[in-house]
Short mmCIF file of C-alpha atoms in Angstrom, two decimals:
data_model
loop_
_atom_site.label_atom_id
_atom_site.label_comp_id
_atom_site.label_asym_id
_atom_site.label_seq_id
_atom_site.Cartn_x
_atom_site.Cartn_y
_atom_site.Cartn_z
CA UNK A 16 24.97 -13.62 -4.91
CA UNK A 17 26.51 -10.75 -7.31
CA UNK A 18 24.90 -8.40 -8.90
CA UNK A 19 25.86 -5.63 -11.90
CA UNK A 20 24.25 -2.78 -11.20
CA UNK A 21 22.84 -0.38 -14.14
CA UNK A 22 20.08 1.79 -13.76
CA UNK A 23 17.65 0.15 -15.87
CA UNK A 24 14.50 -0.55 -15.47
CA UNK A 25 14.77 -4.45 -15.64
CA UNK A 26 17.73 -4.09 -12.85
CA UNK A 27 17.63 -3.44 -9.32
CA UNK A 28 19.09 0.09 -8.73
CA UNK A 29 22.25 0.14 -6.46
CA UNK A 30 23.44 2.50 -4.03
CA UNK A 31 26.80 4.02 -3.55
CA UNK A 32 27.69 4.54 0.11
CA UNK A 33 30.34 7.07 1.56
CA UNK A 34 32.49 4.23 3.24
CA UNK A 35 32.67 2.68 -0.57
CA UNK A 36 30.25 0.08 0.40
CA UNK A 37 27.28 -0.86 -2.10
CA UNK A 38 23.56 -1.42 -1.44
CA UNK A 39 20.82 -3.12 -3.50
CA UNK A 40 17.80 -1.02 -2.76
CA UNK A 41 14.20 -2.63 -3.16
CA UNK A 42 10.81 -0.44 -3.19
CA UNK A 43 7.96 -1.60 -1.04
CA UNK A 44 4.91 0.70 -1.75
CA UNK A 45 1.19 1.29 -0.95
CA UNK A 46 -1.47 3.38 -3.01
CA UNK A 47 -5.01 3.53 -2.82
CA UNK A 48 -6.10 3.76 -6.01
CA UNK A 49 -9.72 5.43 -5.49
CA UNK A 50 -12.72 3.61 -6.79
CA UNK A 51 -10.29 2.02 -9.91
CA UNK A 52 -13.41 0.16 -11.24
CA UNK A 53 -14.41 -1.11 -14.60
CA UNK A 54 -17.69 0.30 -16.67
CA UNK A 55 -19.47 -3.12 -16.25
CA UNK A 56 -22.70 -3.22 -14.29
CA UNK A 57 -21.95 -6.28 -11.53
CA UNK A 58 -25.17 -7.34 -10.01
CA UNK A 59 -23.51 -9.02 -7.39
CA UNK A 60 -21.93 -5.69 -5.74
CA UNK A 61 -23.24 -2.13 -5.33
CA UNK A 62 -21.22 -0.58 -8.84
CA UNK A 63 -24.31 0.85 -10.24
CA UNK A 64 -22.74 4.60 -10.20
CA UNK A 65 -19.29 3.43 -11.51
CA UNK A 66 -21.10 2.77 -14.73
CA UNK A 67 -21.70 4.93 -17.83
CA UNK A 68 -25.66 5.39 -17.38
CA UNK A 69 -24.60 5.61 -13.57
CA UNK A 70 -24.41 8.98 -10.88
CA UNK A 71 -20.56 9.15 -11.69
CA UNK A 72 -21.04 9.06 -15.86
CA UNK A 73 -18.44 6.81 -15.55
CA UNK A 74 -17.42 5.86 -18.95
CA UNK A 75 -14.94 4.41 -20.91
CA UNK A 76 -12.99 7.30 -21.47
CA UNK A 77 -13.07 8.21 -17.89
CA UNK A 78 -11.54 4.63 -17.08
CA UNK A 79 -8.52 5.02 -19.63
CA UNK A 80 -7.90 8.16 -18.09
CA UNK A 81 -8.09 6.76 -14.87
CA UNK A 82 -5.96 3.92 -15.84
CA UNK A 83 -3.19 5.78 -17.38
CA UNK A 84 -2.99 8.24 -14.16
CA UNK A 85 -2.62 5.30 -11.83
CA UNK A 86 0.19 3.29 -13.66
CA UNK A 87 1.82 6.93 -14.03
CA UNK A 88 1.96 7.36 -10.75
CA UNK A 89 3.26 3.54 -9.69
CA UNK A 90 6.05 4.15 -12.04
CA UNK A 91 7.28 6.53 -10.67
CA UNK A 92 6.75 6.18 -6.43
CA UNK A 93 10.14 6.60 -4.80
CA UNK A 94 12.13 7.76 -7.77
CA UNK A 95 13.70 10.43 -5.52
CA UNK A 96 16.14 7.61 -4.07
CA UNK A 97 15.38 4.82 -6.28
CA UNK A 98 15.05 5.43 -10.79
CA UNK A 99 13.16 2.73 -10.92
CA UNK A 100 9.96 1.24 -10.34
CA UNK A 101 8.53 -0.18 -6.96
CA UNK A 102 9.33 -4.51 -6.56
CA UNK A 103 6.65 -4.70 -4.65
CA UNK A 104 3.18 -2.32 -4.80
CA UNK A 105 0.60 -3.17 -2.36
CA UNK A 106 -3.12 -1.53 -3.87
CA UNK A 107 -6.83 -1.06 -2.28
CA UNK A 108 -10.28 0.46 -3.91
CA UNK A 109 -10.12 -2.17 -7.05
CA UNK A 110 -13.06 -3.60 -8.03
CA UNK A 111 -11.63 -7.03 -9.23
CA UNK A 112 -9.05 -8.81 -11.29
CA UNK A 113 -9.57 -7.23 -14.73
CA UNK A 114 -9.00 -3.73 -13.48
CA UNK A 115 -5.54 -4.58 -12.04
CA UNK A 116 -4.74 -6.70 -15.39
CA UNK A 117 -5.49 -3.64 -17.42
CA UNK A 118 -3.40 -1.68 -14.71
CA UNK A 119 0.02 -3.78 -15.11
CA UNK A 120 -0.74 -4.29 -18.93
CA UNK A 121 -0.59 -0.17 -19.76
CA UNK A 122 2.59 0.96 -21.67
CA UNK A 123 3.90 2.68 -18.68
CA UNK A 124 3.92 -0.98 -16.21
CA UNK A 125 4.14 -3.62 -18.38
CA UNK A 126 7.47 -3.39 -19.07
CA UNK A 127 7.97 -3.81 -15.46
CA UNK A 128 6.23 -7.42 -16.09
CA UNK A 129 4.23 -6.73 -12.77
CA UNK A 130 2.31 -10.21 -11.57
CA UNK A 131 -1.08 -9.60 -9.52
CA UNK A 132 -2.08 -11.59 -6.21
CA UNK A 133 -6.03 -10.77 -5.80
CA UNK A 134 -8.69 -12.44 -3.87
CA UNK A 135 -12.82 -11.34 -4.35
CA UNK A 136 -13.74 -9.75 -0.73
CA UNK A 137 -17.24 -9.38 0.12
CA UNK A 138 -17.22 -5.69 0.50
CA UNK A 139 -20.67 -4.06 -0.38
CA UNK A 140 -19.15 -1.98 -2.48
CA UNK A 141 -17.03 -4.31 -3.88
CA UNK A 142 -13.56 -3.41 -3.32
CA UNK A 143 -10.47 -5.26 -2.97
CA UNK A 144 -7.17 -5.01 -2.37
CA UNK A 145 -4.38 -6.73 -4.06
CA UNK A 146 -0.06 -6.88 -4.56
CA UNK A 147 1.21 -6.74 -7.26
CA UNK A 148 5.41 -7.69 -7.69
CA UNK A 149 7.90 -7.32 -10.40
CA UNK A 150 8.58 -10.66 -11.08
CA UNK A 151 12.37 -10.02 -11.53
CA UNK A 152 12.05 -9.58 -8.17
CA UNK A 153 10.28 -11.20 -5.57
CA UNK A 154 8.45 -15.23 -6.55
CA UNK A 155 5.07 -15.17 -4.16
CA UNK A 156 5.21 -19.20 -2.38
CA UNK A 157 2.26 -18.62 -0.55
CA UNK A 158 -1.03 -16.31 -0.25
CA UNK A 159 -4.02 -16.27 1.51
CA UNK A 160 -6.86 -14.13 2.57
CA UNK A 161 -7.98 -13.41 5.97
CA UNK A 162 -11.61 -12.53 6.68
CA UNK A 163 -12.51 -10.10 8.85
CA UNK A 164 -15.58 -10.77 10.82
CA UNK A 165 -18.17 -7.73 12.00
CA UNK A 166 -21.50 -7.47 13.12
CA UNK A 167 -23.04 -4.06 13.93
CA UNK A 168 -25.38 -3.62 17.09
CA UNK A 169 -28.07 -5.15 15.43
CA UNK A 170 -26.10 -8.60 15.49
CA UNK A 171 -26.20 -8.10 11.29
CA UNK A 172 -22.97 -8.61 9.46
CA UNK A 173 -21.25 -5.77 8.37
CA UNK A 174 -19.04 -6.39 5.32
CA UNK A 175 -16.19 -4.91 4.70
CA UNK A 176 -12.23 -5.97 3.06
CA UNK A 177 -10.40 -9.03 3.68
CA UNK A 178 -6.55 -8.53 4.62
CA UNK A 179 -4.37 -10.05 2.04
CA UNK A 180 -0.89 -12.31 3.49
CA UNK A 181 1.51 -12.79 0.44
CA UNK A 182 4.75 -15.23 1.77
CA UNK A 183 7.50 -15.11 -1.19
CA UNK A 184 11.35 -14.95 -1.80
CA UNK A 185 12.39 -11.39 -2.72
CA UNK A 186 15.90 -12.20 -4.53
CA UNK A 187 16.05 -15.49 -2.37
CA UNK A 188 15.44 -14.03 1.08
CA UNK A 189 12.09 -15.24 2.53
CA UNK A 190 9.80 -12.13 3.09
CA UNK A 191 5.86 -11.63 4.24
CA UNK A 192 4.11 -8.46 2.91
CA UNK A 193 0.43 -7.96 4.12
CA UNK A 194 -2.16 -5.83 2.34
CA UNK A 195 -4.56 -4.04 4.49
CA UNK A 196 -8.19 -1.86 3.89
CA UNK A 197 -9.71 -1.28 7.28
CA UNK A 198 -13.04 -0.10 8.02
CA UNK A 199 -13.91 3.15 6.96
CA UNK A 200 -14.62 6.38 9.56
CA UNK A 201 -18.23 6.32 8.29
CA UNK A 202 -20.11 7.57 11.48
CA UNK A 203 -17.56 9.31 13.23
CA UNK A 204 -13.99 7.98 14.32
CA UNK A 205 -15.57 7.28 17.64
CA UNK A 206 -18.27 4.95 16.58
CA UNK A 207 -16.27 3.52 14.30
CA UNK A 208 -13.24 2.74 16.23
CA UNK A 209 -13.83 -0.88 17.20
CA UNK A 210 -14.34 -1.91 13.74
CA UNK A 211 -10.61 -0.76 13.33
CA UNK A 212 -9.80 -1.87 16.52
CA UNK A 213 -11.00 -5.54 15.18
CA UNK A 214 -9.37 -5.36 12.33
CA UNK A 215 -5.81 -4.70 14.51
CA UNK A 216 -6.44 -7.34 16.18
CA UNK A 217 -7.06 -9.62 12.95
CA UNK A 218 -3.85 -8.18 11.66
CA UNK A 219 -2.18 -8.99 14.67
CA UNK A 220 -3.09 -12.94 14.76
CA UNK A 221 -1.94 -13.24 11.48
CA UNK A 222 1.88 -11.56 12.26
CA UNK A 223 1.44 -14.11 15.41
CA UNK A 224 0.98 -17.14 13.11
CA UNK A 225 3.84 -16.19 11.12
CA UNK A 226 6.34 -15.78 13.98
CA UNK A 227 4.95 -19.23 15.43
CA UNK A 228 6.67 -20.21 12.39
CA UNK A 229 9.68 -18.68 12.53
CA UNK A 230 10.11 -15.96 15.36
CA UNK A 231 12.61 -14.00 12.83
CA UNK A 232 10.23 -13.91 10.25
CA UNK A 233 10.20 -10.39 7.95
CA UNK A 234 6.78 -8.91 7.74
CA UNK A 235 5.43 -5.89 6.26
CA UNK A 236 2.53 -4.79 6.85
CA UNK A 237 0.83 -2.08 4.49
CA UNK A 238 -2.78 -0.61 3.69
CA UNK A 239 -4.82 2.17 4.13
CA UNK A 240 -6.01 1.64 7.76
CA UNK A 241 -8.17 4.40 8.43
CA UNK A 242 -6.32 5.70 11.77
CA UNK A 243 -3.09 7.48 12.12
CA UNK A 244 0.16 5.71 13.61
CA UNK A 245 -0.96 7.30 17.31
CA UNK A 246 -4.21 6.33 17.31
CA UNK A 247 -5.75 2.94 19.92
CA UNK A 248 -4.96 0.45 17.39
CA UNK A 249 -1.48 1.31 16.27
CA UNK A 250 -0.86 1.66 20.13
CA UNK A 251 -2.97 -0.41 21.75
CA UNK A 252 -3.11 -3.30 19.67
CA UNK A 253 -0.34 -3.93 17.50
CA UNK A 254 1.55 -1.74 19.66
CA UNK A 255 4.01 -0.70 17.15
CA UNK A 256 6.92 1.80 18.16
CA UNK A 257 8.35 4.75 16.41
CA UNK A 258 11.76 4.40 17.89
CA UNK A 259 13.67 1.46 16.31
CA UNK A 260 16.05 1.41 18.83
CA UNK A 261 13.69 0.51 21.76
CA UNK A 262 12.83 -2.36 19.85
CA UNK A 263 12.90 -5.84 21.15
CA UNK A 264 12.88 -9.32 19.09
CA UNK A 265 9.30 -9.51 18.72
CA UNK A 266 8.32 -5.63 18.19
CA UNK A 267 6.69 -3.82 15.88
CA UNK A 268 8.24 -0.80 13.98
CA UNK A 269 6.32 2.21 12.25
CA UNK A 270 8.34 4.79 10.84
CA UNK A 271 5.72 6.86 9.45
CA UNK A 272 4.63 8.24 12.91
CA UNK A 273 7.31 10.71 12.77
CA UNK A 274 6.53 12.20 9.44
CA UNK A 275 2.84 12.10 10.99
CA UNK A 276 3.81 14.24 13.90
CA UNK A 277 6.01 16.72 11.86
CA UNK A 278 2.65 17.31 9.57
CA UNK A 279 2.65 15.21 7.01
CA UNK A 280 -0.13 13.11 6.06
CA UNK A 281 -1.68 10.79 2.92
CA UNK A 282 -5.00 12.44 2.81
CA UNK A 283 -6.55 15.77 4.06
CA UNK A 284 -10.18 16.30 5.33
CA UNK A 285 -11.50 19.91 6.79
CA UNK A 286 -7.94 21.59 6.80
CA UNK A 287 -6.31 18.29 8.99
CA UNK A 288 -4.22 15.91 7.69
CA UNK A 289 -4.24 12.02 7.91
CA UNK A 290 -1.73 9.56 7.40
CA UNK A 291 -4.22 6.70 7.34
CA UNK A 292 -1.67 5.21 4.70
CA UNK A 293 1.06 3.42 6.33
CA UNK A 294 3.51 0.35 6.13
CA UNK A 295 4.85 -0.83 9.68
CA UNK A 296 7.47 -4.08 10.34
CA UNK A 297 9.17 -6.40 12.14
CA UNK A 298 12.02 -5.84 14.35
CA UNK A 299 14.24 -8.47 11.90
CA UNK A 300 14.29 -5.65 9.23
CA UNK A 301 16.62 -3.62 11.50
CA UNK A 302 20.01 -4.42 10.97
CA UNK A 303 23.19 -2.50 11.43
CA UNK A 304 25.18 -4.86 9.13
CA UNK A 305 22.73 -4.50 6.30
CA UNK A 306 24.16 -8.34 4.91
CA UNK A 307 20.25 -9.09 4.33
CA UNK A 308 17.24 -6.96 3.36
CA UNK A 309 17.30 -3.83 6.15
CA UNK A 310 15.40 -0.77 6.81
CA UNK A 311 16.20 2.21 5.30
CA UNK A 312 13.84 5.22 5.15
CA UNK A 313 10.34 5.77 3.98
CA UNK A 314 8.64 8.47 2.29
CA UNK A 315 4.74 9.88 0.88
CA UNK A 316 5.47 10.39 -2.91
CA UNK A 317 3.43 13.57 -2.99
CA UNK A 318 4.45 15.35 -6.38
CA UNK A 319 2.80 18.72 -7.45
CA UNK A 320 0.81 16.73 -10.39
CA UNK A 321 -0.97 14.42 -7.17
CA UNK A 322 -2.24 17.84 -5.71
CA UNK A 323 -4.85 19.70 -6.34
CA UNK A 324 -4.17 22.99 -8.03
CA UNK A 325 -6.64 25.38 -7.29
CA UNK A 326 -9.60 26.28 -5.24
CA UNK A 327 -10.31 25.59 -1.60
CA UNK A 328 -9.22 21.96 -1.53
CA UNK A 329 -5.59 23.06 -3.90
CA UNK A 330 -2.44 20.83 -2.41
CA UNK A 331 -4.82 18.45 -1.20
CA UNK A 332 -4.57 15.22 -3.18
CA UNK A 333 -6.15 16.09 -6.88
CA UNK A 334 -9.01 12.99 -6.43
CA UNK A 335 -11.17 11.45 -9.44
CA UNK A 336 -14.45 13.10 -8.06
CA UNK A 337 -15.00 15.90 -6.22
CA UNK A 338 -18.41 17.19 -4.45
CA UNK A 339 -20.33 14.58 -6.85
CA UNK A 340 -18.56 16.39 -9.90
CA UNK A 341 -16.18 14.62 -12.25
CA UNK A 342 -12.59 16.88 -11.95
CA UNK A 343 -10.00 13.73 -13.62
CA UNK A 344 -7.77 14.13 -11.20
CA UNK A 345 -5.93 10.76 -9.61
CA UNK A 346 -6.68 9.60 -6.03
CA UNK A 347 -7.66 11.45 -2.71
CA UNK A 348 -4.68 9.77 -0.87
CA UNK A 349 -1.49 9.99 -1.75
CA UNK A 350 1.07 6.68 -2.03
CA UNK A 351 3.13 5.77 0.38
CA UNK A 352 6.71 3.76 0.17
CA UNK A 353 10.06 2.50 2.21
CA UNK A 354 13.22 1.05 0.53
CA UNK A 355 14.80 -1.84 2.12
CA UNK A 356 18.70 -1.71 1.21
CA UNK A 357 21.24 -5.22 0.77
CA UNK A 358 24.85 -4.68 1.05
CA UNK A 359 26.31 -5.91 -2.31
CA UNK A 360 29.41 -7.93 -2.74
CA UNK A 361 31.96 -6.24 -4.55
CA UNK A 362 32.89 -7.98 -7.55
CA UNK A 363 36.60 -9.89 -7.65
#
């Protein structure tokens, strides 16, 4: 396959390496997009304060706003490297389908003709996650939704997000992105561990039945998982490494654990910083000949207009609500991204 490379935003953006070689680059990204719900009152799910006679005032105004911040901010998530829009944008905290169609549909996306792969969860609150995909880019084959099973130590069900499995072609090449919400700190990071811990392990069985499949297979995983990349079930579990090099066939790779231990984080809470928003891989996407989609570097797209600009909380993430109070800001995390890179044959 050839491609023409003109930065444009219905064409992949190419990179110019200093040997003279040339590299497709593709955007994988992950934002959590903050209680992105409509102004409806669903009985089935607890939205009452989401509404406009709600706690949160939350009217129709407030969810244009809120609308045209978040497809601002897809846009533009790894522009630094890449002038274009992310292929692939994996999302959490939307309260269903109609949100997300409004989402793509705003002036800013929808020339990016994003489609949407969404499932209902049965999270009390009733948030989702979902990917959404340029359609230029990547064809979804297959999708599914896992559920995650908990019961708390009453033996009573406690419901939380299902983790999303999209198998698809991105440009022909066969690639597996999962979408990820884990269970919340609510309680203390102790008491809430083996929820998390659960949900690794769900996360885990489905990378297994992939690789049953097809022990090469290229997987990303992505979400907001509510523990940093050192914590038991980045470690424990999945066991995913922050050196690609000690990688074997069947590992697990994380590059945002160095950022993590240099400082950087997605979120902040009490002066500390998180990076509860991560994407971690296979082993197949590392690959010094770069002849198929390869590793290249990830990032947190953390521009001054995502932090807040005064006060006690200012660089923290500029959120939607703060202390019960409307402030219109965008999200309390901040999106995360990696490019993978092709080489490109040179035209004859």
């Amino acid at each position: 396959m050839r491609f023409l490379c003109f930065l444009f935003f219905l064409f992949p953006i190419c990179l110019l390496a200093q040997d003279g070689s040339t590299y497709q680059i593709r955007t994988i990204a992950f934002y959590n997009l903050e209680n992105l719900f409509d102004t409806k009152n669903d009985t089935l799910i607890f939205d009452d304060d989401r509404t406009p006679t709600g706690k949160d005032n939350w009217t129709e105004e407030r969810y244009q706003r809120k609308i045209e911040q978040m497809s601002k901010v897809i846009s533009e998530i790894g522009s630094i490297d890449n002038d274009n829009a992310p292929d692939i944008v994996g999302v959490c905290e939307v309260e269903n389908l109609n949100v997300l169609q409004d989402l793509v549909q705003h002036k800013k996306l929808s020339i990016y003709n994003y489609g949407i792969v969404h499932y209902d969860s049965p999270d009390e609150r009733g948030i989702d996650v979902a990917l959404l995909y340029k359609k230029s880019a990547f064809v979804p084959v297959n999708f599914n939704s896992h559920r995650l099973l908990l019961f708390n130590l009453d033996g009573k069900r406690d419901y939380t997000r299902d983790q999303l499995i999209v198998d698809g072609l991105l440009d022909n090449e066969k690639v597996h992105f999962i979408v990820n919400h884990w269970p919340s700190r609510s309680g203390g990071e102790a008491r809430s561990r083996p929820y998390r811990l659960e949900a690794a392990k769900l996360n885990k069985r489905i990378i297994d039945s992939v690789r049953r499949q097809d022990l090469n297979a290229k997987i990303i995983s992505m979400g907001d998982f509510n523990d940093d990349p050192i914590d038991p079930s980045f470690k424990k579990i999945l066991k995913v490494q922050k050196n690609f090099k000690s990688l074997d066939s069947v590992g697990l790779y994380g590059p945002m654990e160095k950022l993590f231990k240099k400082g950087r984080g997605s979120l902040a809470y009490r002066d500390n910083w998180n990076l509860f928003d991560q994407l971690y891989m296979t082993s197949s996407f590392i690959n010094k000949e770069k002849d198929s989609y390869s590793y290249w570097k990830v990032g947190i797209f953390s521009p001054n207009y995502l932090m807040d600009p005064k006060g006690k909380y200012e660089g923290y993430p500029f959120r939607t609500y703060a202390g019960g109070s409307y402030i219109g800001g965008y999200s309390d995390h901040f999106p995360v991204y990696l490019h993978l890179i092709k080489k490109v044959n040179k035209l004859d």
